[in-house]
C-alpha positions as a Markdown table, in Angstrom:
| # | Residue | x | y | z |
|---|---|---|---|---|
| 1 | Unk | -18.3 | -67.5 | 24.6 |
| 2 | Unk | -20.2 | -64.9 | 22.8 |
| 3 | Unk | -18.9 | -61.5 | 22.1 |
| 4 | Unk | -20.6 | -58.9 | 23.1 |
| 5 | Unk | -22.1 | -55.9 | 21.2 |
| 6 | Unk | -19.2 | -53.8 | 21.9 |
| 7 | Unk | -16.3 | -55.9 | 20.8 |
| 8 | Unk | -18.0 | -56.9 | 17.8 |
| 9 | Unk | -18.6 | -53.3 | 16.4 |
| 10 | Unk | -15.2 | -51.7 | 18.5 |
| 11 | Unk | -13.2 | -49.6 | 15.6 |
| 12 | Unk | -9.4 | -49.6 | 15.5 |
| 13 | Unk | -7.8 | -46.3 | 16.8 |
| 14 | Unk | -7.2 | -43.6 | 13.0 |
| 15 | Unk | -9.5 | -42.2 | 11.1 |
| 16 | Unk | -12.3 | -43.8 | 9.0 |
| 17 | Unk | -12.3 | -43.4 | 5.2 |
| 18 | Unk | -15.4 | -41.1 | 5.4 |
| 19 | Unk | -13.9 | -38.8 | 7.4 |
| 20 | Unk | -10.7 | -38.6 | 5.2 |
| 21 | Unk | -12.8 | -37.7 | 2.5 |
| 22 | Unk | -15.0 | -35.0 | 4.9 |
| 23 | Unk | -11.6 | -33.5 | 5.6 |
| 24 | Unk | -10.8 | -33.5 | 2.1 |
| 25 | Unk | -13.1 | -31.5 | 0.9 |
| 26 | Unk | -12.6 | -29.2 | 3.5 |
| 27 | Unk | -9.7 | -28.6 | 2.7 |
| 28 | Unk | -10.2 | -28.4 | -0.9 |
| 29 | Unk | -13.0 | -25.3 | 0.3 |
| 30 | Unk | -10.4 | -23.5 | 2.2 |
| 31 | Unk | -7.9 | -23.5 | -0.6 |
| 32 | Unk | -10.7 | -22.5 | -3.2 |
| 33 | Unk | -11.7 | -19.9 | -1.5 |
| 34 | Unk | -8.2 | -18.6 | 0.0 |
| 35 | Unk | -6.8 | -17.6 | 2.9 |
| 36 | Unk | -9.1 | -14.4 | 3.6 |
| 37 | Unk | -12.6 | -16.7 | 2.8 |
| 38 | Unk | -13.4 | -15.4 | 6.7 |
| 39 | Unk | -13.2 | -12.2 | 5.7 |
| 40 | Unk | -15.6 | -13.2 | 2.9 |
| 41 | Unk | -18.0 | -14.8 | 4.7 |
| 42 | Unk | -18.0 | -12.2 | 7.2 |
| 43 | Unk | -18.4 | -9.0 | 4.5 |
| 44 | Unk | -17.8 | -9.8 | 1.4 |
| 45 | Unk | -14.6 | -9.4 | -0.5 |
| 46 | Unk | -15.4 | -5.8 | -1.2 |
| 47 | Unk | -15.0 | -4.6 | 2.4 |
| 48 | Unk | -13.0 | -2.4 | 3.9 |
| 49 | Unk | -10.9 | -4.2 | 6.0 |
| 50 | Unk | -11.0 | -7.1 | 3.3 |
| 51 | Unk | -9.3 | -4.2 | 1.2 |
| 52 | Unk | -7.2 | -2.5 | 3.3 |
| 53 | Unk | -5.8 | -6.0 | 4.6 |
| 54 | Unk | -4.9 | -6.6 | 0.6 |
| 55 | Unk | -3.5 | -3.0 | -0.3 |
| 56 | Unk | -1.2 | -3.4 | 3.5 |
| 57 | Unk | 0.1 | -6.9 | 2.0 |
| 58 | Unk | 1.0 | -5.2 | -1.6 |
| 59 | Unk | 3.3 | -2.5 | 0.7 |
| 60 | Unk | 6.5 | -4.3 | 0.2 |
| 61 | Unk | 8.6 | -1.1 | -0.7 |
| 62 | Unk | 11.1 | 0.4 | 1.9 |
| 63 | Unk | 14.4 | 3.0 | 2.1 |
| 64 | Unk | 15.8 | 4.8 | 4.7 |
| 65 | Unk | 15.1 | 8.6 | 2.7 |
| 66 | Unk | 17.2 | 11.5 | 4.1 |
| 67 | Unk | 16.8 | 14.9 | 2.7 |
| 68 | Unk | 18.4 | 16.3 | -0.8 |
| 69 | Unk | 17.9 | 19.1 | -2.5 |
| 70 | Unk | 18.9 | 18.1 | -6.2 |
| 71 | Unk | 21.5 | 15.4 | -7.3 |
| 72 | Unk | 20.3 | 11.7 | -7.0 |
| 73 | Unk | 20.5 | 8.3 | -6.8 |
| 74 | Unk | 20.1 | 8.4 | -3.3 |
| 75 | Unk | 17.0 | 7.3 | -0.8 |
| 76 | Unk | 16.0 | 11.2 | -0.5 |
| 77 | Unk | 13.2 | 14.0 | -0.5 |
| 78 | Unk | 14.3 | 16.8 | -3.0 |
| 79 | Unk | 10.7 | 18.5 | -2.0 |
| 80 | Unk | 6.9 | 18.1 | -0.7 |
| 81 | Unk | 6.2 | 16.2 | -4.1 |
| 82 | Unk | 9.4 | 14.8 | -5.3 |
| 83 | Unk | 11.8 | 12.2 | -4.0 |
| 84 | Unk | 15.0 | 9.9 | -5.1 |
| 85 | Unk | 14.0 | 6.3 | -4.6 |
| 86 | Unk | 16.9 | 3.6 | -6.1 |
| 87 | Unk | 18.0 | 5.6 | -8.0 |
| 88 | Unk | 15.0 | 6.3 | -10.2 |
| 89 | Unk | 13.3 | 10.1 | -9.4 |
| 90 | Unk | 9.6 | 10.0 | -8.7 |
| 91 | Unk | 6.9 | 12.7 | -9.1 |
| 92 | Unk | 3.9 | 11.8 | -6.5 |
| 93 | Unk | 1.4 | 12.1 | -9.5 |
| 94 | Unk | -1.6 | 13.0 | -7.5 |
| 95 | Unk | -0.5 | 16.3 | -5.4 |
| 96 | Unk | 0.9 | 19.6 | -6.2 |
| 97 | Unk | 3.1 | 21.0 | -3.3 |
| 98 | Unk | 4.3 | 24.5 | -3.1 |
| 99 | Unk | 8.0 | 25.6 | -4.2 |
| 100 | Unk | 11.2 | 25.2 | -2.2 |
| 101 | Unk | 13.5 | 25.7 | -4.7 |
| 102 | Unk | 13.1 | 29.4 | -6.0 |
| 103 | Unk | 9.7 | 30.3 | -4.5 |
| 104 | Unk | 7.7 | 33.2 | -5.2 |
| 105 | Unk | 7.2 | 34.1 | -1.7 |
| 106 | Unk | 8.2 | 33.5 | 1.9 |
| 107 | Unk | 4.6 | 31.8 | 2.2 |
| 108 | Unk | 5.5 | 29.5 | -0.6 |
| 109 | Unk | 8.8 | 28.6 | 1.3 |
| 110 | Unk | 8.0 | 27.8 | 4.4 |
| 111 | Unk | 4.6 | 25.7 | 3.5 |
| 112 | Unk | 6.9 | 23.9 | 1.0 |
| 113 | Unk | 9.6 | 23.0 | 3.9 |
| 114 | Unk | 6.8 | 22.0 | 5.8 |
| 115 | Unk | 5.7 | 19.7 | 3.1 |
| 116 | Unk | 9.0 | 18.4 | 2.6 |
| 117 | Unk | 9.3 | 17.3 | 6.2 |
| 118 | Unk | 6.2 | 15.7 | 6.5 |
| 119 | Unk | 6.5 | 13.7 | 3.5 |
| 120 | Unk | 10.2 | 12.5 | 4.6 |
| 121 | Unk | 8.4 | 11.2 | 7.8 |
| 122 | Unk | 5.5 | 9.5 | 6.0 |
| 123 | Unk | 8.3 | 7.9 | 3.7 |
| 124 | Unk | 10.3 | 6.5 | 6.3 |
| 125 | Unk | 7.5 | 5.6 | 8.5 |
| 126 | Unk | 7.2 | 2.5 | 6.8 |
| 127 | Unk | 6.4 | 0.1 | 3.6 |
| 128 | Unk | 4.3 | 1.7 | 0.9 |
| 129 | Unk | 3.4 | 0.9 | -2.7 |
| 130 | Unk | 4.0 | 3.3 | -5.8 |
| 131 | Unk | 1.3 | 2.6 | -8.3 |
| 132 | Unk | 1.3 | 3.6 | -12.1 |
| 133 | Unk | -0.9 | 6.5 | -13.8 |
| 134 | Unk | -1.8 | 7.0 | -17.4 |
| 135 | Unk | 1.5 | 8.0 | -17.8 |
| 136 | Unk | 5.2 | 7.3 | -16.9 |
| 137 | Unk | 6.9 | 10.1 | -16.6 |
| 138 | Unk | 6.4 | 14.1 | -16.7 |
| 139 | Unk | 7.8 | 16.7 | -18.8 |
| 140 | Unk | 11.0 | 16.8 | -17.0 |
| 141 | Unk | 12.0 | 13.1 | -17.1 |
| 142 | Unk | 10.5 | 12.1 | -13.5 |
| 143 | Unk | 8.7 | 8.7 | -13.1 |
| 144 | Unk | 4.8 | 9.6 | -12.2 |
| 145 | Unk | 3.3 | 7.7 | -9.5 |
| 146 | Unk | 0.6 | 7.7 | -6.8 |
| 147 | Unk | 2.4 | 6.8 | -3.4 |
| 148 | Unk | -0.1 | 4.4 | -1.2 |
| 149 | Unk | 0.2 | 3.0 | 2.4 |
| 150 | Unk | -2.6 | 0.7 | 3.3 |
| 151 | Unk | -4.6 | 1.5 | 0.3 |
| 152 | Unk | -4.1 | 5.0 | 1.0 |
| 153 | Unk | -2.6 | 7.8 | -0.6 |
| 154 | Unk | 0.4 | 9.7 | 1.0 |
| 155 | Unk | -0.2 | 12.6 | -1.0 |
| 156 | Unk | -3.8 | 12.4 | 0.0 |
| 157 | Unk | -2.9 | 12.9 | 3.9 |
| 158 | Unk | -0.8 | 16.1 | 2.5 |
| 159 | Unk | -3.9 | 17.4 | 1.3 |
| 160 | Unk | -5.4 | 16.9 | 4.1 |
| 161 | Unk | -2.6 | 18.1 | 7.2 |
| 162 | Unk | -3.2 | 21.1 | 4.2 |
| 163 | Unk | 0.4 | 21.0 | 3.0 |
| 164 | Unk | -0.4 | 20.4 | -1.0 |
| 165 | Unk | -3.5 | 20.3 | -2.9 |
| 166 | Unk | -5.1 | 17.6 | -5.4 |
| 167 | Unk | -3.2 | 17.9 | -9.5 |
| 168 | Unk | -5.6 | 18.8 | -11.2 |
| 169 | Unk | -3.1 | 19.5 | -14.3 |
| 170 | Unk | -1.6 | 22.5 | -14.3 |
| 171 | Unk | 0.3 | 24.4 | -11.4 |
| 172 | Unk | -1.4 | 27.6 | -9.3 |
| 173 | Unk | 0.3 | 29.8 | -7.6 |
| 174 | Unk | 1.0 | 29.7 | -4.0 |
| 175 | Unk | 1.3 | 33.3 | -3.0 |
């Protein structure tokens, strides 16, 4: 009894040894290339969403801030550009907000408590990232950084709402 076609050339149930090798090098692509190699493929991995998808990631710091207006230690605002955060206190490096303690005018005060709200609302409205300057800290001791969520600045949205304006160096009056 012959066999026919079929059962001679009929594989065993698995997977062949080029195919192991196919998924191999798959795989070996896919970890080469990362986790976000759609992303590349699809815009390169300078677009925007490619970099906004990174910067989100990198948001891995988070307090509950109340308010304070001096002492420390303590998850708090002190104003619109200063706040408490474990224990260190940090100097958003990129704005200039106006006064709340001792301002030159009532203008000055109320745009600064305005300030101060807003920014205790973008602090606790989730993870954000502090990233370094040319330098650490200010004249007065406090840690200088640019505050980011997303790959975008906090103080950069208080510029905009018009509640602070970009550093440029020095302090200008707000009256």
């Amino acid at each position: 009894m012959a066999k026919g076609w079929r059962a001679r050339h009929r594989r065993k149930a698995g997977v062949s040894g080029p195919a192991v090798v196919y998924m191999l090098c798959i795989g070996l692509l896919v970890g080469w290339y990362g986790p976000d190699w759609r992303d590349r493929l699809e815009g390169g991995s300078g677009s925007a969403g490619a970099a906004a998808m990174h910067s989100a990631s990198s948001d891995t710091l988070s307090a509950r801030f109340g308010l304070c207006h001096s002492g420390g230690g303590a998850n708090c605002v002190v104003d619109g550009d200063t706040f408490w955060f474990r224990g260190e206190k940090v100097r958003i490096a990129d704005i200039d907000t106006p006064e709340t303690h001792g301002p030159r005018c009532a203008a000055e005060g109320a745009l600064g408590a305005r300030a101060t709200e807003r920014l205790h609302v973008l602090l606790n409205a989730g993870p954000f990232s502090l990233e370094s300057i040319d330098r650490e800290t200010d004249r007065y001791g406090r840690t200088l950084r640019v505050v980011t969520r997303g790959g975008q600045s906090i103080g950069g949205m208080l510029v905009a709402e018009g509640l602070a304006r970009d550093w440029d160096g020095s302090r200008h009056p707000w009256c």
